[in-house]
mmCIF file of C-alpha atoms in Angstrom:
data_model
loop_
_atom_site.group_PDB
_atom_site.id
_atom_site.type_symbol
_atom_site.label_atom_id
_atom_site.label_comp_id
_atom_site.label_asym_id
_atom_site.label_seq_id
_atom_site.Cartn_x
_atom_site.Cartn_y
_atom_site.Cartn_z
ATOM 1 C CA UNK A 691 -12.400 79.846 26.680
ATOM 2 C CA UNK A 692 -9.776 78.839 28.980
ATOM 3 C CA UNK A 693 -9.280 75.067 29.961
ATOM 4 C CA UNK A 694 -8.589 74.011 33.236
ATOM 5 C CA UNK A 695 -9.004 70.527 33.396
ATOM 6 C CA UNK A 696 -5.398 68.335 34.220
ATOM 7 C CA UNK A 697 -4.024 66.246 31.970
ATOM 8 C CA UNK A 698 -4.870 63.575 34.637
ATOM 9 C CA UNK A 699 -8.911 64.485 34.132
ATOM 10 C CA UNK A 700 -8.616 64.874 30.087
ATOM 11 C CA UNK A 701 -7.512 61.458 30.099
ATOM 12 C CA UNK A 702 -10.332 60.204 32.741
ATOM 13 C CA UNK A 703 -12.869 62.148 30.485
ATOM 14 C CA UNK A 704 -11.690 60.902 27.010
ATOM 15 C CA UNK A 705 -11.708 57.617 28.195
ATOM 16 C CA UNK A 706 -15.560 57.923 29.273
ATOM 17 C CA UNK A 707 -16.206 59.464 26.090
ATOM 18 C CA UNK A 708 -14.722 56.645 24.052
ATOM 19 C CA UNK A 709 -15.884 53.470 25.566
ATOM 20 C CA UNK A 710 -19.510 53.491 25.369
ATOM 21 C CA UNK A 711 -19.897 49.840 26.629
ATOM 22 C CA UNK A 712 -18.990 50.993 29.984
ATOM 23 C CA UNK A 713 -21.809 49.136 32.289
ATOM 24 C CA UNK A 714 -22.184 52.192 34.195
ATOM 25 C CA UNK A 715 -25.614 54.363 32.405
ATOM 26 C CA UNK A 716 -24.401 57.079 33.393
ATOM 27 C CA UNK A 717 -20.882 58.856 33.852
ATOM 28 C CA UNK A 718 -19.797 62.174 34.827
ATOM 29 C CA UNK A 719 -17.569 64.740 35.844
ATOM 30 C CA UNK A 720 -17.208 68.238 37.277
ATOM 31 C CA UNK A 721 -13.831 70.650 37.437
ATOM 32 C CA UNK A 722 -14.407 74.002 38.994
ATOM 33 C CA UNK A 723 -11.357 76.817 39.436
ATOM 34 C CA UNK A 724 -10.201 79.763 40.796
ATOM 35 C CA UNK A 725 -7.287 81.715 39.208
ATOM 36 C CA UNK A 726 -5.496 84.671 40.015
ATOM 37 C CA UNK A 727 -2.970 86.795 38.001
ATOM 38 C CA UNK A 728 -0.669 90.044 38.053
ATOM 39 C CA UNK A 729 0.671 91.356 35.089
ATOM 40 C CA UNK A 730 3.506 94.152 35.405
ATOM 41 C CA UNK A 731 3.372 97.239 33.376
ATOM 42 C CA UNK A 732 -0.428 97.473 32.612
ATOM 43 C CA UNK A 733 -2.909 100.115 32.922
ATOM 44 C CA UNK A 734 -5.411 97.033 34.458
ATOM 45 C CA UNK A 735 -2.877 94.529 35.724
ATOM 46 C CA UNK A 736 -5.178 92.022 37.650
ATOM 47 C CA UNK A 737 -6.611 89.253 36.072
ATOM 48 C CA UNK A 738 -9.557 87.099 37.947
ATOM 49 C CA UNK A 739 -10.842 83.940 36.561
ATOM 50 C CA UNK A 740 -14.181 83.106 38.592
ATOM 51 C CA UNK A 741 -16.122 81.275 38.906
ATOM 52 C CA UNK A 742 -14.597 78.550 35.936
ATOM 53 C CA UNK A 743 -16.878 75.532 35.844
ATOM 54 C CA UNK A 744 -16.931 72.333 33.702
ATOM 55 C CA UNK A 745 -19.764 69.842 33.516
ATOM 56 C CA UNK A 746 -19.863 66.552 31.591
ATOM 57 C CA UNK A 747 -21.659 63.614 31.283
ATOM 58 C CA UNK A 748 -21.599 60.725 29.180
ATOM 59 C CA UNK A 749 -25.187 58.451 29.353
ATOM 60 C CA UNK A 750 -24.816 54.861 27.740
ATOM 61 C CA UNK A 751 -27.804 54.074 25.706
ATOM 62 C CA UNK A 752 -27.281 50.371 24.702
ATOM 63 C CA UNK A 753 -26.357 49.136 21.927
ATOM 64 C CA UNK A 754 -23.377 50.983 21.342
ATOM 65 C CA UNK A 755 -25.214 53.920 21.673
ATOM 66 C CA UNK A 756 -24.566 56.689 23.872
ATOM 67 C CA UNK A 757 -24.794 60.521 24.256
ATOM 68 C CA UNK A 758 -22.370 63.006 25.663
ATOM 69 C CA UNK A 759 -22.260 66.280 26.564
ATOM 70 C CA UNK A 760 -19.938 68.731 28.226
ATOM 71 C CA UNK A 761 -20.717 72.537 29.336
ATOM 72 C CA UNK A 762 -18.527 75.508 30.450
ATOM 73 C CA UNK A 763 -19.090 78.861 32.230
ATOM 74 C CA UNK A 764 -16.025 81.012 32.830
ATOM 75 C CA UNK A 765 -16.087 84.909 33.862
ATOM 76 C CA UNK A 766 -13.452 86.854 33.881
ATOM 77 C CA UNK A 767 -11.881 90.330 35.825
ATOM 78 C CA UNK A 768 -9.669 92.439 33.320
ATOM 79 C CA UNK A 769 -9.614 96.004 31.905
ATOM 80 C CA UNK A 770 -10.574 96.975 35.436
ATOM 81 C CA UNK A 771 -14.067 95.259 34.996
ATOM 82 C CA UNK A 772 -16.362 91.757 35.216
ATOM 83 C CA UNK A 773 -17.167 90.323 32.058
ATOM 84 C CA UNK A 774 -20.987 89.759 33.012
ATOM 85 C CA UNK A 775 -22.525 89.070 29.621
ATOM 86 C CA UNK A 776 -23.620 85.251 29.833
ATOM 87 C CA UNK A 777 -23.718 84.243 26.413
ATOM 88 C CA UNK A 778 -19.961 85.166 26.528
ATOM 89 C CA UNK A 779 -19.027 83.268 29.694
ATOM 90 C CA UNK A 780 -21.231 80.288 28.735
ATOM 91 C CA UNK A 781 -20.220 77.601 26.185
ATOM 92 C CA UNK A 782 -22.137 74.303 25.262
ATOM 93 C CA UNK A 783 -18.321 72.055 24.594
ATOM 94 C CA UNK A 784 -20.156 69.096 23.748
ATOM 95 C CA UNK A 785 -23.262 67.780 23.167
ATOM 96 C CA UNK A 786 -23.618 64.830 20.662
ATOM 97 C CA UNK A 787 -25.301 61.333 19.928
ATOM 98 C CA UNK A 788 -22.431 58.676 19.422
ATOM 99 C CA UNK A 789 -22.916 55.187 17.310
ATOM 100 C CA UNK A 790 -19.889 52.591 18.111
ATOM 101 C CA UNK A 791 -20.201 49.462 16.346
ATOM 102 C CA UNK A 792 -16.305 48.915 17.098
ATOM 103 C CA UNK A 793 -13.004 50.610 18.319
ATOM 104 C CA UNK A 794 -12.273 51.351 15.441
ATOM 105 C CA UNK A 795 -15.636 52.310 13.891
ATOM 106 C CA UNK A 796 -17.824 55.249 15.796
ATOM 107 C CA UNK A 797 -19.708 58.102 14.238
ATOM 108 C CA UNK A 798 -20.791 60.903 16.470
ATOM 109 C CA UNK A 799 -23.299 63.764 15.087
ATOM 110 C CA UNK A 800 -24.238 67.032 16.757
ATOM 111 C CA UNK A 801 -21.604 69.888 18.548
ATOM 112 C CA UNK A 802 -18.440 68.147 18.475
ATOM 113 C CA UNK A 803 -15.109 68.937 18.515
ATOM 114 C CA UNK A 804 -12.314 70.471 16.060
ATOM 115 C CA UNK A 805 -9.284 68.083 16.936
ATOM 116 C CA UNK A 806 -6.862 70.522 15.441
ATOM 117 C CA UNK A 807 -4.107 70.636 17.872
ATOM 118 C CA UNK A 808 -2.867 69.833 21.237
ATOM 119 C CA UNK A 809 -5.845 71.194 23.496
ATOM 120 C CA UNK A 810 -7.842 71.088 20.916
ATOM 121 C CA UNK A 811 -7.247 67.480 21.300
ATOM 122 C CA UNK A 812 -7.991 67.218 24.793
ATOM 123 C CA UNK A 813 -4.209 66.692 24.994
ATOM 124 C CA UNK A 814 -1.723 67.837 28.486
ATOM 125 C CA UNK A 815 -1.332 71.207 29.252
ATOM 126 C CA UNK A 816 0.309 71.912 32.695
ATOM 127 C CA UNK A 817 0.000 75.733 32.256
ATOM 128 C CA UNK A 818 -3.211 77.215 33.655
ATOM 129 C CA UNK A 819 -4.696 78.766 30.470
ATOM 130 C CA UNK A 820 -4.341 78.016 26.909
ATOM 131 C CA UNK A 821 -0.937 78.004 25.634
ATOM 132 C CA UNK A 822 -0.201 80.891 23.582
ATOM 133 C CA UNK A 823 0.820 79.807 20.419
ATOM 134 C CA UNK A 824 -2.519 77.606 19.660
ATOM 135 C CA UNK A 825 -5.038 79.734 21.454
ATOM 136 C CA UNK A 826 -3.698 83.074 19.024
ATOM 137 C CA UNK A 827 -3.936 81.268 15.861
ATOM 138 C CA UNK A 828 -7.306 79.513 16.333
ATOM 139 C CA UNK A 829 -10.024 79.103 18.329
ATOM 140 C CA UNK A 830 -9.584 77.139 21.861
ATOM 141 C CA UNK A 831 -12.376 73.931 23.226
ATOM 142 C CA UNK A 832 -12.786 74.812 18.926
ATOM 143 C CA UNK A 833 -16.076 72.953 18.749
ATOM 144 C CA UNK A 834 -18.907 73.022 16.004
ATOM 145 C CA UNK A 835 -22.066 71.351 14.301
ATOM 146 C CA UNK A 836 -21.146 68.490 12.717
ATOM 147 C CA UNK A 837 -20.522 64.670 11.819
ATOM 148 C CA UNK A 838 -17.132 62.685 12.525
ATOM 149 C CA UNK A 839 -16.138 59.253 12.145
ATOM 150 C CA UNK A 840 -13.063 57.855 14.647
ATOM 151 C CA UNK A 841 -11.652 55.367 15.842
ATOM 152 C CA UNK A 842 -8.914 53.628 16.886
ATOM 153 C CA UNK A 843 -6.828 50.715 15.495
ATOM 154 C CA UNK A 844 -4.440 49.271 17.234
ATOM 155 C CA UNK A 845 -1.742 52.154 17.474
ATOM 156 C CA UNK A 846 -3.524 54.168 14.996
ATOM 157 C CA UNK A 847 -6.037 56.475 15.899
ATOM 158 C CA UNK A 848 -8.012 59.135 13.494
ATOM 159 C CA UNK A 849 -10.950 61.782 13.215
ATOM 160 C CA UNK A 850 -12.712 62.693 9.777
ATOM 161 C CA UNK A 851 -15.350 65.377 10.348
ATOM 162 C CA UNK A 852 -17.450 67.381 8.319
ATOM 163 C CA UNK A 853 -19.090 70.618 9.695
ATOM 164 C CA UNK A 854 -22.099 73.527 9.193
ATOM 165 C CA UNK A 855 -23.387 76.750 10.293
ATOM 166 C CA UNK A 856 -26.691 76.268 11.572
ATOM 167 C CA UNK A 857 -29.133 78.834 10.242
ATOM 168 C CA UNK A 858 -32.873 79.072 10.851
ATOM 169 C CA UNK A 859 -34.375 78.391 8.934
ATOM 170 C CA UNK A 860 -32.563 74.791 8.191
ATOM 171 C CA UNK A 861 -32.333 74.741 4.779
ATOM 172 C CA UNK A 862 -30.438 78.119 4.625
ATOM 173 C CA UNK A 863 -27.732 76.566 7.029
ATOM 174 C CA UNK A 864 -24.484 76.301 5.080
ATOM 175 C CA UNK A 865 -21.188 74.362 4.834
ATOM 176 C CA UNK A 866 -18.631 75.443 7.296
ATOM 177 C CA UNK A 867 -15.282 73.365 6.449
ATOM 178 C CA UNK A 868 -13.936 69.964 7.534
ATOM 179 C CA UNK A 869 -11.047 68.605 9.966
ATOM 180 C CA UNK A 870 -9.227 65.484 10.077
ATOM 181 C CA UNK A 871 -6.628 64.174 13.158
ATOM 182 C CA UNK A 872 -4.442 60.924 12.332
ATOM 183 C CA UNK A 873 -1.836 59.534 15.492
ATOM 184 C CA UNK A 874 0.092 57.290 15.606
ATOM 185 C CA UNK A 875 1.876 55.861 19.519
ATOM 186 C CA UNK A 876 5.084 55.278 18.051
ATOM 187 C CA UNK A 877 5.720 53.457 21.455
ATOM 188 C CA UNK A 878 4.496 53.241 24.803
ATOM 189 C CA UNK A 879 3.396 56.486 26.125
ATOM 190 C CA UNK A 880 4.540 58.545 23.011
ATOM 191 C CA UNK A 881 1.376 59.926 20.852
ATOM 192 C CA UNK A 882 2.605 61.600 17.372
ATOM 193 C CA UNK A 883 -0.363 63.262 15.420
ATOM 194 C CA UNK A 884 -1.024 65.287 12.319
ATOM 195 C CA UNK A 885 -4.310 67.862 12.173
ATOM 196 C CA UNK A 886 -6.104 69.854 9.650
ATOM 197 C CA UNK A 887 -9.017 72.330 9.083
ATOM 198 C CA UNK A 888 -10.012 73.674 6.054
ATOM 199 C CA UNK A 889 -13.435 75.764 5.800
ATOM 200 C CA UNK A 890 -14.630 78.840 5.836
ATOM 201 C CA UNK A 891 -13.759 81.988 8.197
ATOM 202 C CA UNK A 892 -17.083 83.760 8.303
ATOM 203 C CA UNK A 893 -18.929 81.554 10.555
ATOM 204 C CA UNK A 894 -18.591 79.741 13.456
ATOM 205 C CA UNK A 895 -15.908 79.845 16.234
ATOM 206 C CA UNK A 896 -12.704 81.070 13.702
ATOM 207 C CA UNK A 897 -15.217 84.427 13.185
ATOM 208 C CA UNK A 898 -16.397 84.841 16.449
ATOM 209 C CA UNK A 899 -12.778 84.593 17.697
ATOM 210 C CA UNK A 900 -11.784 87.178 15.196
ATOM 211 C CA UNK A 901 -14.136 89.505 13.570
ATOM 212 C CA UNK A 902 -11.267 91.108 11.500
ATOM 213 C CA UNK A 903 -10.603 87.360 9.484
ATOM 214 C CA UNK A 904 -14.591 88.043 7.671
ATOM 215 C CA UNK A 905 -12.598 88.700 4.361
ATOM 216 C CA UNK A 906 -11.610 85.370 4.129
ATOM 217 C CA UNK A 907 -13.653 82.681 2.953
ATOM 218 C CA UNK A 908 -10.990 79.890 2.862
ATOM 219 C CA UNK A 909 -8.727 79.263 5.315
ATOM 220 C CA UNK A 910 -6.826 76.612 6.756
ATOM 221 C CA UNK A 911 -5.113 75.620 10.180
ATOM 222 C CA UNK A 912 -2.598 73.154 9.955
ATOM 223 C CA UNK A 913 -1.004 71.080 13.884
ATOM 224 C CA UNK A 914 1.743 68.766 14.162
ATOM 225 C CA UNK A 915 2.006 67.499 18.160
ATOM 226 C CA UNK A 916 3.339 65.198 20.172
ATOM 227 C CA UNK A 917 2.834 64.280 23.749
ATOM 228 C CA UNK A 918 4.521 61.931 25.681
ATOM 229 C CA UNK A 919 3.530 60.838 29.580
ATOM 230 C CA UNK A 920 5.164 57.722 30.786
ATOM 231 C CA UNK A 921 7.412 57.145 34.080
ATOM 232 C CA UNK A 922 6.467 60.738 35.218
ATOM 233 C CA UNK A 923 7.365 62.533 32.526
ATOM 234 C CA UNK A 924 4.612 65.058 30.580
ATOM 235 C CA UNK A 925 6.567 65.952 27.863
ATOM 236 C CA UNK A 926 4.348 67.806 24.379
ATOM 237 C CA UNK A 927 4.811 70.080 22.067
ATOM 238 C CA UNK A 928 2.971 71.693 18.935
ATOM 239 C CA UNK A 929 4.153 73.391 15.729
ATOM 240 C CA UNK A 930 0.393 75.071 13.921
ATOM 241 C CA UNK A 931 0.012 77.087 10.974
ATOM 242 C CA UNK A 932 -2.740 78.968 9.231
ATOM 243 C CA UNK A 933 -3.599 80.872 6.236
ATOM 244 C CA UNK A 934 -4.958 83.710 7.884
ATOM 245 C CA UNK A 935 -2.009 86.558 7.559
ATOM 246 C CA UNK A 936 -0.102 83.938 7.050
ATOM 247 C CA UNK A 937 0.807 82.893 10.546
ATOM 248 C CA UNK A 938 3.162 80.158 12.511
ATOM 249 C CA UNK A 939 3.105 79.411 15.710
ATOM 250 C CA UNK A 940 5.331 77.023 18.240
ATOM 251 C CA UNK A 941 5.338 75.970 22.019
ATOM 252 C CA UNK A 942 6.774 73.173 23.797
ATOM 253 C CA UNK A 943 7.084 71.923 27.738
ATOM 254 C CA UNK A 944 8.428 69.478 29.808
ATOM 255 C CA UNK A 945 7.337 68.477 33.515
ATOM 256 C CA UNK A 946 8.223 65.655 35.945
ATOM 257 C CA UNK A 947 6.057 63.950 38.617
ATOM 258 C CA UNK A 948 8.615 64.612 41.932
ATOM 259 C CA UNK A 949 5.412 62.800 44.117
ATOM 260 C CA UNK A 950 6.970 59.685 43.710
ATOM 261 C CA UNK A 951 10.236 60.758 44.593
ATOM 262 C CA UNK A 952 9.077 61.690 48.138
ATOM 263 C CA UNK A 953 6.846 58.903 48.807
ATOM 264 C CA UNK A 954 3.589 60.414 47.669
ATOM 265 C CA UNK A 955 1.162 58.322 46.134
ATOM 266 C CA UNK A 956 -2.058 59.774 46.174
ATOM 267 C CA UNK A 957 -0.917 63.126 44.631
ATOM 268 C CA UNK A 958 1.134 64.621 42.028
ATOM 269 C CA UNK A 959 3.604 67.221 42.258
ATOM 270 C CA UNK A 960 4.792 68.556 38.535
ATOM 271 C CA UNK A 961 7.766 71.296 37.891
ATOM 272 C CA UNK A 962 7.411 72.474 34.294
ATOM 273 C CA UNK A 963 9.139 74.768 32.019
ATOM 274 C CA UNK A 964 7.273 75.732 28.663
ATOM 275 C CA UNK A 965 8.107 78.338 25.885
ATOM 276 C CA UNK A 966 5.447 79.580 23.225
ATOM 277 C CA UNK A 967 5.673 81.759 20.637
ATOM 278 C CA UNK A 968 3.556 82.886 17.703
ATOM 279 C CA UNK A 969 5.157 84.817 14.370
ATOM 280 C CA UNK A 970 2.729 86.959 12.415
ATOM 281 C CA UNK A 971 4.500 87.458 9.077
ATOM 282 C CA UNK A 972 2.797 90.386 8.561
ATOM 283 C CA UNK A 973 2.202 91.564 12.108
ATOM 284 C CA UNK A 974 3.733 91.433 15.763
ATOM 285 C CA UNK A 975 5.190 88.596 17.014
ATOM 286 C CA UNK A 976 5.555 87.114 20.758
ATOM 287 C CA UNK A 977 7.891 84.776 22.687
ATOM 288 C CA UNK A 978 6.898 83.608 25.575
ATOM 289 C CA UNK A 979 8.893 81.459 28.715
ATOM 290 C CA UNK A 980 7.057 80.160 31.432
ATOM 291 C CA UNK A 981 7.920 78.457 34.997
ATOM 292 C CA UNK A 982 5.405 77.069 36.978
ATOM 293 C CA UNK A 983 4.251 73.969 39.110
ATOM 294 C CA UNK A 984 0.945 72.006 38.483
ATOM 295 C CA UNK A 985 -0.459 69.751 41.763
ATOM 296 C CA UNK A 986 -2.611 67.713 42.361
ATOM 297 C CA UNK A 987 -3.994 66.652 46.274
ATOM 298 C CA UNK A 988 -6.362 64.052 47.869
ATOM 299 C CA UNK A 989 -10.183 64.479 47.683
ATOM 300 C CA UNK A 990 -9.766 65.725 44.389
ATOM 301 C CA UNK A 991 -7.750 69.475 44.863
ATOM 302 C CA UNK A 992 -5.603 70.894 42.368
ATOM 303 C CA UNK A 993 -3.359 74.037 43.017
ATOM 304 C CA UNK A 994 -0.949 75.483 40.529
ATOM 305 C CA UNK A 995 1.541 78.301 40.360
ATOM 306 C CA UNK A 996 3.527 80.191 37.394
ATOM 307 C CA UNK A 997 5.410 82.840 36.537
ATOM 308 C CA UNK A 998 5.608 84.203 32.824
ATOM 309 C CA UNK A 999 7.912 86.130 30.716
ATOM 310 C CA UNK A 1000 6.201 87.564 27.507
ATOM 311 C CA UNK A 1001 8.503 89.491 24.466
ATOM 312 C CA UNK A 1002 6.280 90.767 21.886
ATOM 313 C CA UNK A 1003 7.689 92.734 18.978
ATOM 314 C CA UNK A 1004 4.898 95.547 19.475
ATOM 315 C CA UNK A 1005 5.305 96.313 23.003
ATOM 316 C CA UNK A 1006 7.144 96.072 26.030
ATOM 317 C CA UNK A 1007 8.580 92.741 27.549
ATOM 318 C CA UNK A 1008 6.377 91.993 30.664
ATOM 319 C CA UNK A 1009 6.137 89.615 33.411
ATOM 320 C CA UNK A 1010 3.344 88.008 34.911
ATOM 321 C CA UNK A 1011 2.463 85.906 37.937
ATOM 322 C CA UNK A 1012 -0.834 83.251 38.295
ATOM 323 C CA UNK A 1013 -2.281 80.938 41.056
ATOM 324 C CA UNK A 1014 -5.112 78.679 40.743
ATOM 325 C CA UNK A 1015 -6.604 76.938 42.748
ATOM 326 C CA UNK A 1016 -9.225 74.036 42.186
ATOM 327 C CA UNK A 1017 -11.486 70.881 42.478
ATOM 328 C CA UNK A 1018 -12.395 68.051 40.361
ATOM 329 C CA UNK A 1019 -14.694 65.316 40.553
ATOM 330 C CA UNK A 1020 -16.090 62.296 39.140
ATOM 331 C CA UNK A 1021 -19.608 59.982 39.194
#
């Protein structure tokens, strides 16, 4: 699934998630999209992406005790058709009980996330779906059944989960794999971190992404990224590798915040350039350049615009163009 929450709002909703002595009970927040898209040269060249919702809610329980949870719904107009199946379009993100006895000491147990990666993460990404690189090698919002202690200690944060594949009955459900995430803010608005999965390819999100990766039993994806946003910059990047064939894959962009510039303080107005690219050693490979501004309004409105130029080894170069348009809210 796509993700189409700002940078600005993954920040806003990571902070709700992570300080569960807010004095609020409840917290909340809604994103809702519409996107657009032409690509040149296909049979089906339209690409419609609506309606795109995301709901999330953290409720503080007391103690240092609270439970969040975060749902998705996203449909989607290609190969000439709607994708109408619900269980498809509909994804449960989130939906865990979290223990915090200090910053740097929290367990959380239930569906939680795989932090492999930038938007795995919950990291920036100006572009209006998943950058390339990451969403071909794994799976995207990766989330699964689990248990993860994290923290944060002074510059250091870190993740340490352990995760299974629910059966039922229980006591048939097995051992899917484990992730870790360690950053370090090497200085003030620069986040460096390193990422790791290792588990099994028959269950969960890595099979249901790909049926074709059944034959293997252990794989690994392996992130390195970096993201820095300070004095209007939003500048990340990502190198990820996996065992599955064997494959690499890169992407990088860079944006600046112009608002300022022209006396706008209740908005954002972002230029960005990005390139992805995945390499399949065994396979096709793809580099991709993209252009594109990402906006942000009053009341809560977010518009965004790029164009995309995509060189895979296995077909033709094409060219695309995408608008979004959008809303997002808090309570």
């Amino acid at each position: 699934m796509a993700t189409c929450a700002l940078a600005l709002l993954v920040g806003r909703a990571q902070a709700a998630e992570e300080d569960s002595l807010k004095t609020e009970p409840l917290s909340g927040y809604v994103t809702t999209e519409f996107n657009a898209g032409h690509t040149q040269g296909e049979a089906h060249p339209w690409l419609v992406d609506f309606p795109h919702v995301i709901g999330g809610a953290t409720l503080n329980l007391g103690r240092g005790w609270s439970a969040v949870a975060e749902v998705e719904y996203e449909r989607f107009y290609s190969d000439g058709r709607w994708g109408n199946n619900f269980r498809n379009n509909y994804t449960t993100n989130k939906l865990y009980i979290n223990k915090e006895w200090n910053p740097a000491l929290n367990l959380k147990l239930g569906i939680i996330d795989v932090p492999v990666g930038t938007t795995n993460s919950g990291g920036p990404a100006l572009t209006i779906y998943d950058p390339l690189g990451e969403s071909t090698l794994m799976p995207m919002t990766w989330h699964e059944g689990g248990a993860a202690l994290w923290g944060k200690v002074r510059k250091l944060h870190y993740q340490v989960g352990a995760y299974v594949y629910p059966t039922a009955p229980l006591k048939e459900s097995r051992l899917l794999g484990a992730a870790a995430r360690l950053g370090y803010e090497l200085f003030n608005g620069l986040d460096l971190s390193l990422s790791y999965f290792y588990g099994s390819a028959k269950e969960g999100m890595v099979q249901r992404q790909n049926p074709n990766l059944a034959e293997y039993s252990h794989v690994y994806h392996a992130a390195f990224d970096f993201a820095y946003l300070a004095y209007g910059w939003v500048v990340d990047g990502q190198l990820v590798a996996s065992s599955c064939h064997n494959n690499r894959a890169a992407g990088m962009e860079v944006g600046y915040d112009v608002a300022p510039l022209m006396g706008a303080k209740s908005c954002s107005l972002i230029p960005f350039a990005r390139y992805d690219g995945y390499y399949h050693v065994e396979g096709a490979s793809c580099n991709k350049f993209t252009l594109g501004v990402n906006t942000t309004l009053p009341l809560g409105f977010t518009f965004k615009m790029e164009a995309a130029r995509s060189n895979p080894t296995d077909s033709k170069c094409s060219t695309s163009l995408n608008i979004g348009i959008g809303w997002q809210g808090e309570f």
